[in-house]
Amino acid sequence: HKPTGLVVMCQTERSQLGNKEKAMDMMRTKLYDEEVRKAEEAISHKRKSLVSTGDRSAKIRTYNYPQGRVTDHRIGVTVYNLDNVLNGDIQEFIDALQFAENAEKLATES
């Protein structure tokens, strides 16, 4: 473990041993609180990265009816079978999204 820079002092007990035990309890509480804060911050950061901002530039898909085209902007895939997609045939998008997700995982692991 690297030093955290946390310092606690306690002089409320009558004995030096009592003060030391009380100080250790205070240190454990501070360390626990710091770890909880870090964990909550990491969860918050992850959640923010998963949620879209909601502005128009963050759109996921475009459906172009005159050209029969569907584009998924997250992965840059365009298919020209709008009718099939609207009827639920989205396997091509699912495959492309899984491929992109796996490629991203590999990139972050190395």
Coordinates of N, CA and C in Angstrom, one line a residue:
H1 N 0.8 -1.2 0.0 CA 0.0 0.0 0.0 C 0.9 1.2 0.0
K2 N 0.5 2.2 -0.8 CA 1.2 3.5 -0.7 C 0.6 4.4 0.4
P3 N 1.4 5.3 0.9 CA 0.9 6.2 2.0 C -0.2 7.0 1.5
T4 N -1.3 7.2 2.3 CA -2.4 8.0 1.9 C -2.3 9.4 2.3
G5 N -1.5 9.8 3.2 CA -1.4 11.1 3.7 C -2.4 11.5 4.7
L6 N -3.1 10.5 5.2 CA -4.1 10.7 6.2 C -3.4 10.8 7.6
V7 N -3.8 11.7 8.4 CA -3.2 11.9 9.7 C -4.4 12.0 10.7
V8 N -4.3 11.2 11.8 CA -5.2 11.4 12.9 C -4.5 11.5 14.2
M9 N -5.0 12.4 15.0 CA -4.5 12.5 16.4 C -5.6 12.4 17.4
C10 N -5.2 11.8 18.5 CA -6.2 11.5 19.5 C -5.6 11.7 20.9
Q11 N -6.2 12.5 21.7 CA -5.6 12.7 23.1 C -6.8 12.7 24.1
T12 N -7.8 11.9 23.7 CA -9.0 12.0 24.6 C -9.0 10.9 25.7
E13 N -8.2 9.9 25.5 CA -8.1 8.8 26.5 C -7.1 9.1 27.6
R14 N -7.2 8.4 28.7 CA -6.2 8.6 29.8 C -4.8 8.0 29.5
S15 N -4.8 6.9 28.8 CA -3.5 6.3 28.5 C -3.1 6.4 27.1
Q16 N -1.8 6.3 26.9 CA -1.2 6.4 25.5 C -1.8 5.2 24.7
L17 N -1.9 4.0 25.3 CA -2.4 2.9 24.5 C -3.9 3.2 24.1
G18 N -4.7 3.7 25.0 CA -6.1 4.1 24.7 C -6.2 5.1 23.6
N19 N -5.3 6.1 23.6 CA -5.2 7.1 22.6 C -4.9 6.4 21.2
K20 N -3.9 5.5 21.3 CA -3.4 4.9 20.1 C -4.6 4.0 19.5
E21 N -5.3 3.3 20.3 CA -6.4 2.4 19.8 C -7.5 3.3 19.2
K22 N -7.8 4.4 19.9 CA -8.8 5.3 19.4 C -8.4 5.9 18.0
A23 N -7.1 6.3 18.0 CA -6.6 6.9 16.7 C -6.6 5.9 15.6
M24 N -6.3 4.6 15.9 CA -6.4 3.6 14.9 C -7.8 3.4 14.4
D25 N -8.8 3.4 15.3 CA -10.2 3.3 14.9 C -10.6 4.5 14.0
M26 N -10.1 5.7 14.3 CA -10.4 6.9 13.5 C -9.7 6.7 12.1
M27 N -8.5 6.2 12.1 CA -7.8 6.0 10.8 C -8.6 5.0 9.9
R28 N -9.0 3.9 10.5 CA -9.8 2.9 9.8 C -11.0 3.5 9.2
T29 N -11.7 4.3 10.0 CA -12.9 4.9 9.5 C -12.6 5.9 8.3
K30 N -11.6 6.7 8.5 CA -11.2 7.6 7.4 C -10.8 6.8 6.1
L31 N -10.1 5.7 6.3 CA -9.7 4.9 5.1 C -10.9 4.3 4.4
Y32 N -11.8 3.8 5.2 CA -13.0 3.2 4.7 C -13.8 4.2 3.9
D33 N -14.0 5.4 4.6 CA -14.8 6.4 3.9 C -14.1 6.8 2.6
E34 N -12.8 6.9 2.5 CA -12.1 7.3 1.3 C -12.3 6.2 0.2
E35 N -12.2 4.9 0.6 CA -12.4 3.8 -0.4 C -13.9 3.9 -0.9
V36 N -14.9 4.1 0.0 CA -16.2 4.2 -0.4 C -16.4 5.4 -1.4
R37 N -15.8 6.5 -1.1 CA -15.9 7.6 -2.0 C -15.3 7.3 -3.4
K38 N -14.1 6.7 -3.4 CA -13.5 6.3 -4.7 C -14.4 5.3 -5.5
A39 N -15.0 4.4 -4.8 CA -15.9 3.4 -5.5 C -17.1 4.1 -6.1
E40 N -17.7 5.0 -5.3 CA -18.9 5.7 -5.8 C -18.5 6.6 -6.9
E41 N -17.3 7.2 -6.9 CA -16.8 8.1 -8.0 C -16.6 7.3 -9.3
A42 N -16.1 6.1 -9.1 CA -15.9 5.2 -10.3 C -17.2 4.8 -10.9
I43 N -18.2 4.4 -10.0 CA -19.5 4.0 -10.5 C -20.1 5.2 -11.3
S44 N -20.0 6.4 -10.7 CA -20.6 7.6 -11.3 C -20.0 7.9 -12.6
H45 N -18.7 7.8 -12.7 CA -18.0 8.0 -14.0 C -18.4 7.0 -15.0
K46 N -18.5 5.7 -14.6 CA -18.9 4.7 -15.6 C -20.4 5.0 -16.1
R47 N -21.2 5.3 -15.1 CA -22.6 5.6 -15.5 C -22.7 6.8 -16.5
K48 N -21.9 7.8 -16.2 CA -22.0 9.0 -17.1 C -21.5 8.6 -18.5
S49 N -20.5 7.7 -18.6 CA -20.0 7.3 -19.9 C -21.0 6.5 -20.7
L50 N -22.0 5.9 -20.0 CA -22.9 5.0 -20.6 C -24.2 5.8 -21.1
V51 N -24.4 7.0 -20.4 CA -25.6 7.7 -20.7 C -25.4 8.8 -21.7
S52 N -26.2 8.9 -22.7 CA -26.1 9.9 -23.8 C -26.4 11.3 -23.2
T53 N -25.9 12.3 -23.9 CA -26.2 13.7 -23.4 C -27.5 14.1 -23.9
G54 N -28.1 13.4 -24.9 CA -29.4 13.7 -25.4 C -29.5 14.8 -26.5
D55 N -28.4 15.4 -26.8 CA -28.5 16.4 -27.9 C -28.5 15.7 -29.3
R56 N -28.9 16.4 -30.3 CA -29.1 15.8 -31.6 C -27.8 15.2 -32.2
S57 N -26.7 15.7 -31.8 CA -25.4 15.1 -32.3 C -25.1 13.7 -31.8
A58 N -25.9 13.3 -30.7 CA -25.6 12.1 -30.1 C -26.6 11.0 -30.5
K59 N -27.2 11.2 -31.7 CA -28.2 10.2 -32.2 C -27.6 8.9 -32.5
I60 N -28.4 7.8 -32.3 CA -27.9 6.5 -32.5 C -28.1 6.0 -33.9
R61 N -29.3 6.2 -34.4 CA -29.6 5.7 -35.8 C -30.3 6.7 -36.6
T62 N -30.2 6.6 -37.9 CA -30.9 7.4 -38.8 C -31.7 6.5 -39.8
Y63 N -33.0 6.7 -39.9 CA -33.8 5.9 -40.8 C -34.1 6.8 -42.0
N64 N -33.6 6.4 -43.2 CA -33.9 7.2 -44.4 C -34.9 6.4 -45.3
Y65 N -36.1 6.8 -45.2 CA -37.2 6.1 -45.9 C -37.1 6.2 -47.4
P66 N -36.8 7.4 -48.0 CA -36.7 7.5 -49.5 C -35.7 6.6 -50.1
Q67 N -34.6 6.4 -49.4 CA -33.5 5.6 -49.9 C -33.5 4.1 -49.3
G68 N -34.4 3.8 -48.4 CA -34.5 2.5 -47.8 C -33.2 2.2 -47.0
R69 N -32.7 3.2 -46.3 CA -31.4 3.1 -45.7 C -31.5 3.3 -44.2
V70 N -30.7 2.5 -43.4 CA -30.6 2.7 -41.9 C -29.1 2.7 -41.6
T71 N -28.8 3.8 -40.8 CA -27.4 3.9 -40.4 C -27.3 3.9 -38.9
D72 N -26.4 3.1 -38.3 CA -26.1 3.1 -36.9 C -24.9 4.0 -36.7
H73 N -25.0 5.2 -36.1 CA -23.9 6.1 -36.0 C -22.9 5.7 -35.0
R74 N -23.2 4.9 -34.0 CA -22.2 4.5 -33.0 C -21.1 3.7 -33.6
I75 N -21.4 2.9 -34.6 CA -20.4 2.0 -35.2 C -20.2 2.3 -36.7
G76 N -20.9 3.2 -37.3 CA -20.8 3.6 -38.7 C -21.2 2.6 -39.7
V77 N -22.2 1.8 -39.3 CA -22.7 0.8 -40.2 C -24.0 1.2 -40.9
T78 N -24.1 1.1 -42.2 CA -25.2 1.5 -43.0 C -25.7 0.2 -43.8
V79 N -27.0 0.0 -43.7 CA -27.6 -1.1 -44.4 C -28.8 -0.6 -45.3
Y80 N -29.0 -1.2 -46.4 CA -30.0 -0.8 -47.3 C -31.2 -1.7 -47.4
N81 N -31.7 -2.1 -46.2 CA -32.9 -3.0 -46.1 C -33.8 -2.5 -45.0
L82 N -34.3 -1.2 -45.1 CA -35.1 -0.6 -44.1 C -36.3 -1.4 -43.8
D83 N -37.0 -1.9 -44.8 CA -38.2 -2.7 -44.5 C -37.9 -3.9 -43.6
N84 N -36.8 -4.6 -43.8 CA -36.5 -5.8 -43.0 C -36.1 -5.3 -41.6
V85 N -35.4 -4.2 -41.4 CA -35.0 -3.7 -40.1 C -36.3 -3.3 -39.3
L86 N -37.2 -2.7 -40.0 CA -38.5 -2.3 -39.3 C -39.3 -3.5 -38.9
N87 N -39.1 -4.6 -39.6 CA -39.8 -5.8 -39.3 C -39.1 -6.7 -38.3
G88 N -37.9 -6.1 -37.7 CA -37.2 -6.8 -36.7 C -36.0 -7.5 -37.1
D89 N -35.6 -7.5 -38.3 CA -34.4 -8.2 -38.8 C -33.2 -7.3 -38.5
I90 N -32.7 -7.3 -37.3 CA -31.6 -6.4 -36.9 C -30.3 -7.2 -36.6
Q91 N -30.2 -8.4 -37.0 CA -29.1 -9.2 -36.7 C -27.8 -8.6 -37.2
E92 N -27.8 -8.0 -38.4 CA -26.6 -7.4 -38.9 C -26.1 -6.3 -38.0
F93 N -27.0 -5.5 -37.4 CA -26.6 -4.5 -36.4 C -26.0 -5.1 -35.2
I94 N -26.7 -6.1 -34.7 CA -26.3 -6.8 -33.5 C -24.9 -7.4 -33.6
D95 N -24.6 -8.0 -34.8 CA -23.3 -8.6 -35.0 C -22.2 -7.5 -35.0
A96 N -22.5 -6.4 -35.7 CA -21.6 -5.3 -35.9 C -21.3 -4.6 -34.5
L97 N -22.4 -4.5 -33.7 CA -22.2 -3.9 -32.4 C -21.4 -4.8 -31.4
Q98 N -21.6 -6.1 -31.5 CA -20.8 -7.0 -30.7 C -19.4 -7.0 -31.1
F99 N -19.1 -7.0 -32.4 CA -17.8 -6.9 -32.9 C -17.1 -5.6 -32.4
A100 N -17.8 -4.5 -32.5 CA -17.2 -3.2 -32.1 C -16.9 -3.2 -30.6
E101 N -17.8 -3.8 -29.8 CA -17.7 -3.9 -28.3 C -16.5 -4.8 -28.0
N102 N -16.3 -5.9 -28.7 CA -15.2 -6.8 -28.4 C -13.9 -6.1 -28.8
A103 N -13.9 -5.4 -29.9 CA -12.7 -4.7 -30.4 C -12.3 -3.6 -29.3
E104 N -13.3 -2.9 -28.8 CA -13.0 -1.9 -27.7 C -12.4 -2.5 -26.5
K105 N -13.0 -3.7 -26.1 CA -12.5 -4.4 -24.9 C -11.0 -4.8 -25.1
L106 N -10.7 -5.3 -26.3 CA -9.3 -5.7 -26.6 C -8.4 -4.5 -26.5
A107 N -8.9 -3.4 -27.0 CA -8.0 -2.2 -27.1 C -7.8 -1.7 -25.7
T108 N -8.7 -1.8 -24.8 CA -8.5 -1.3 -23.4 C -7.7 -2.2 -22.6
E109 N -7.7 -3.5 -22.9 CA -6.9 -4.5 -22.1 C -5.4 -4.4 -22.4
S110 N -5.1 -4.0 -23.6 CA -3.7 -4.0 -24.0 C -3.0 -2.6 -23.8

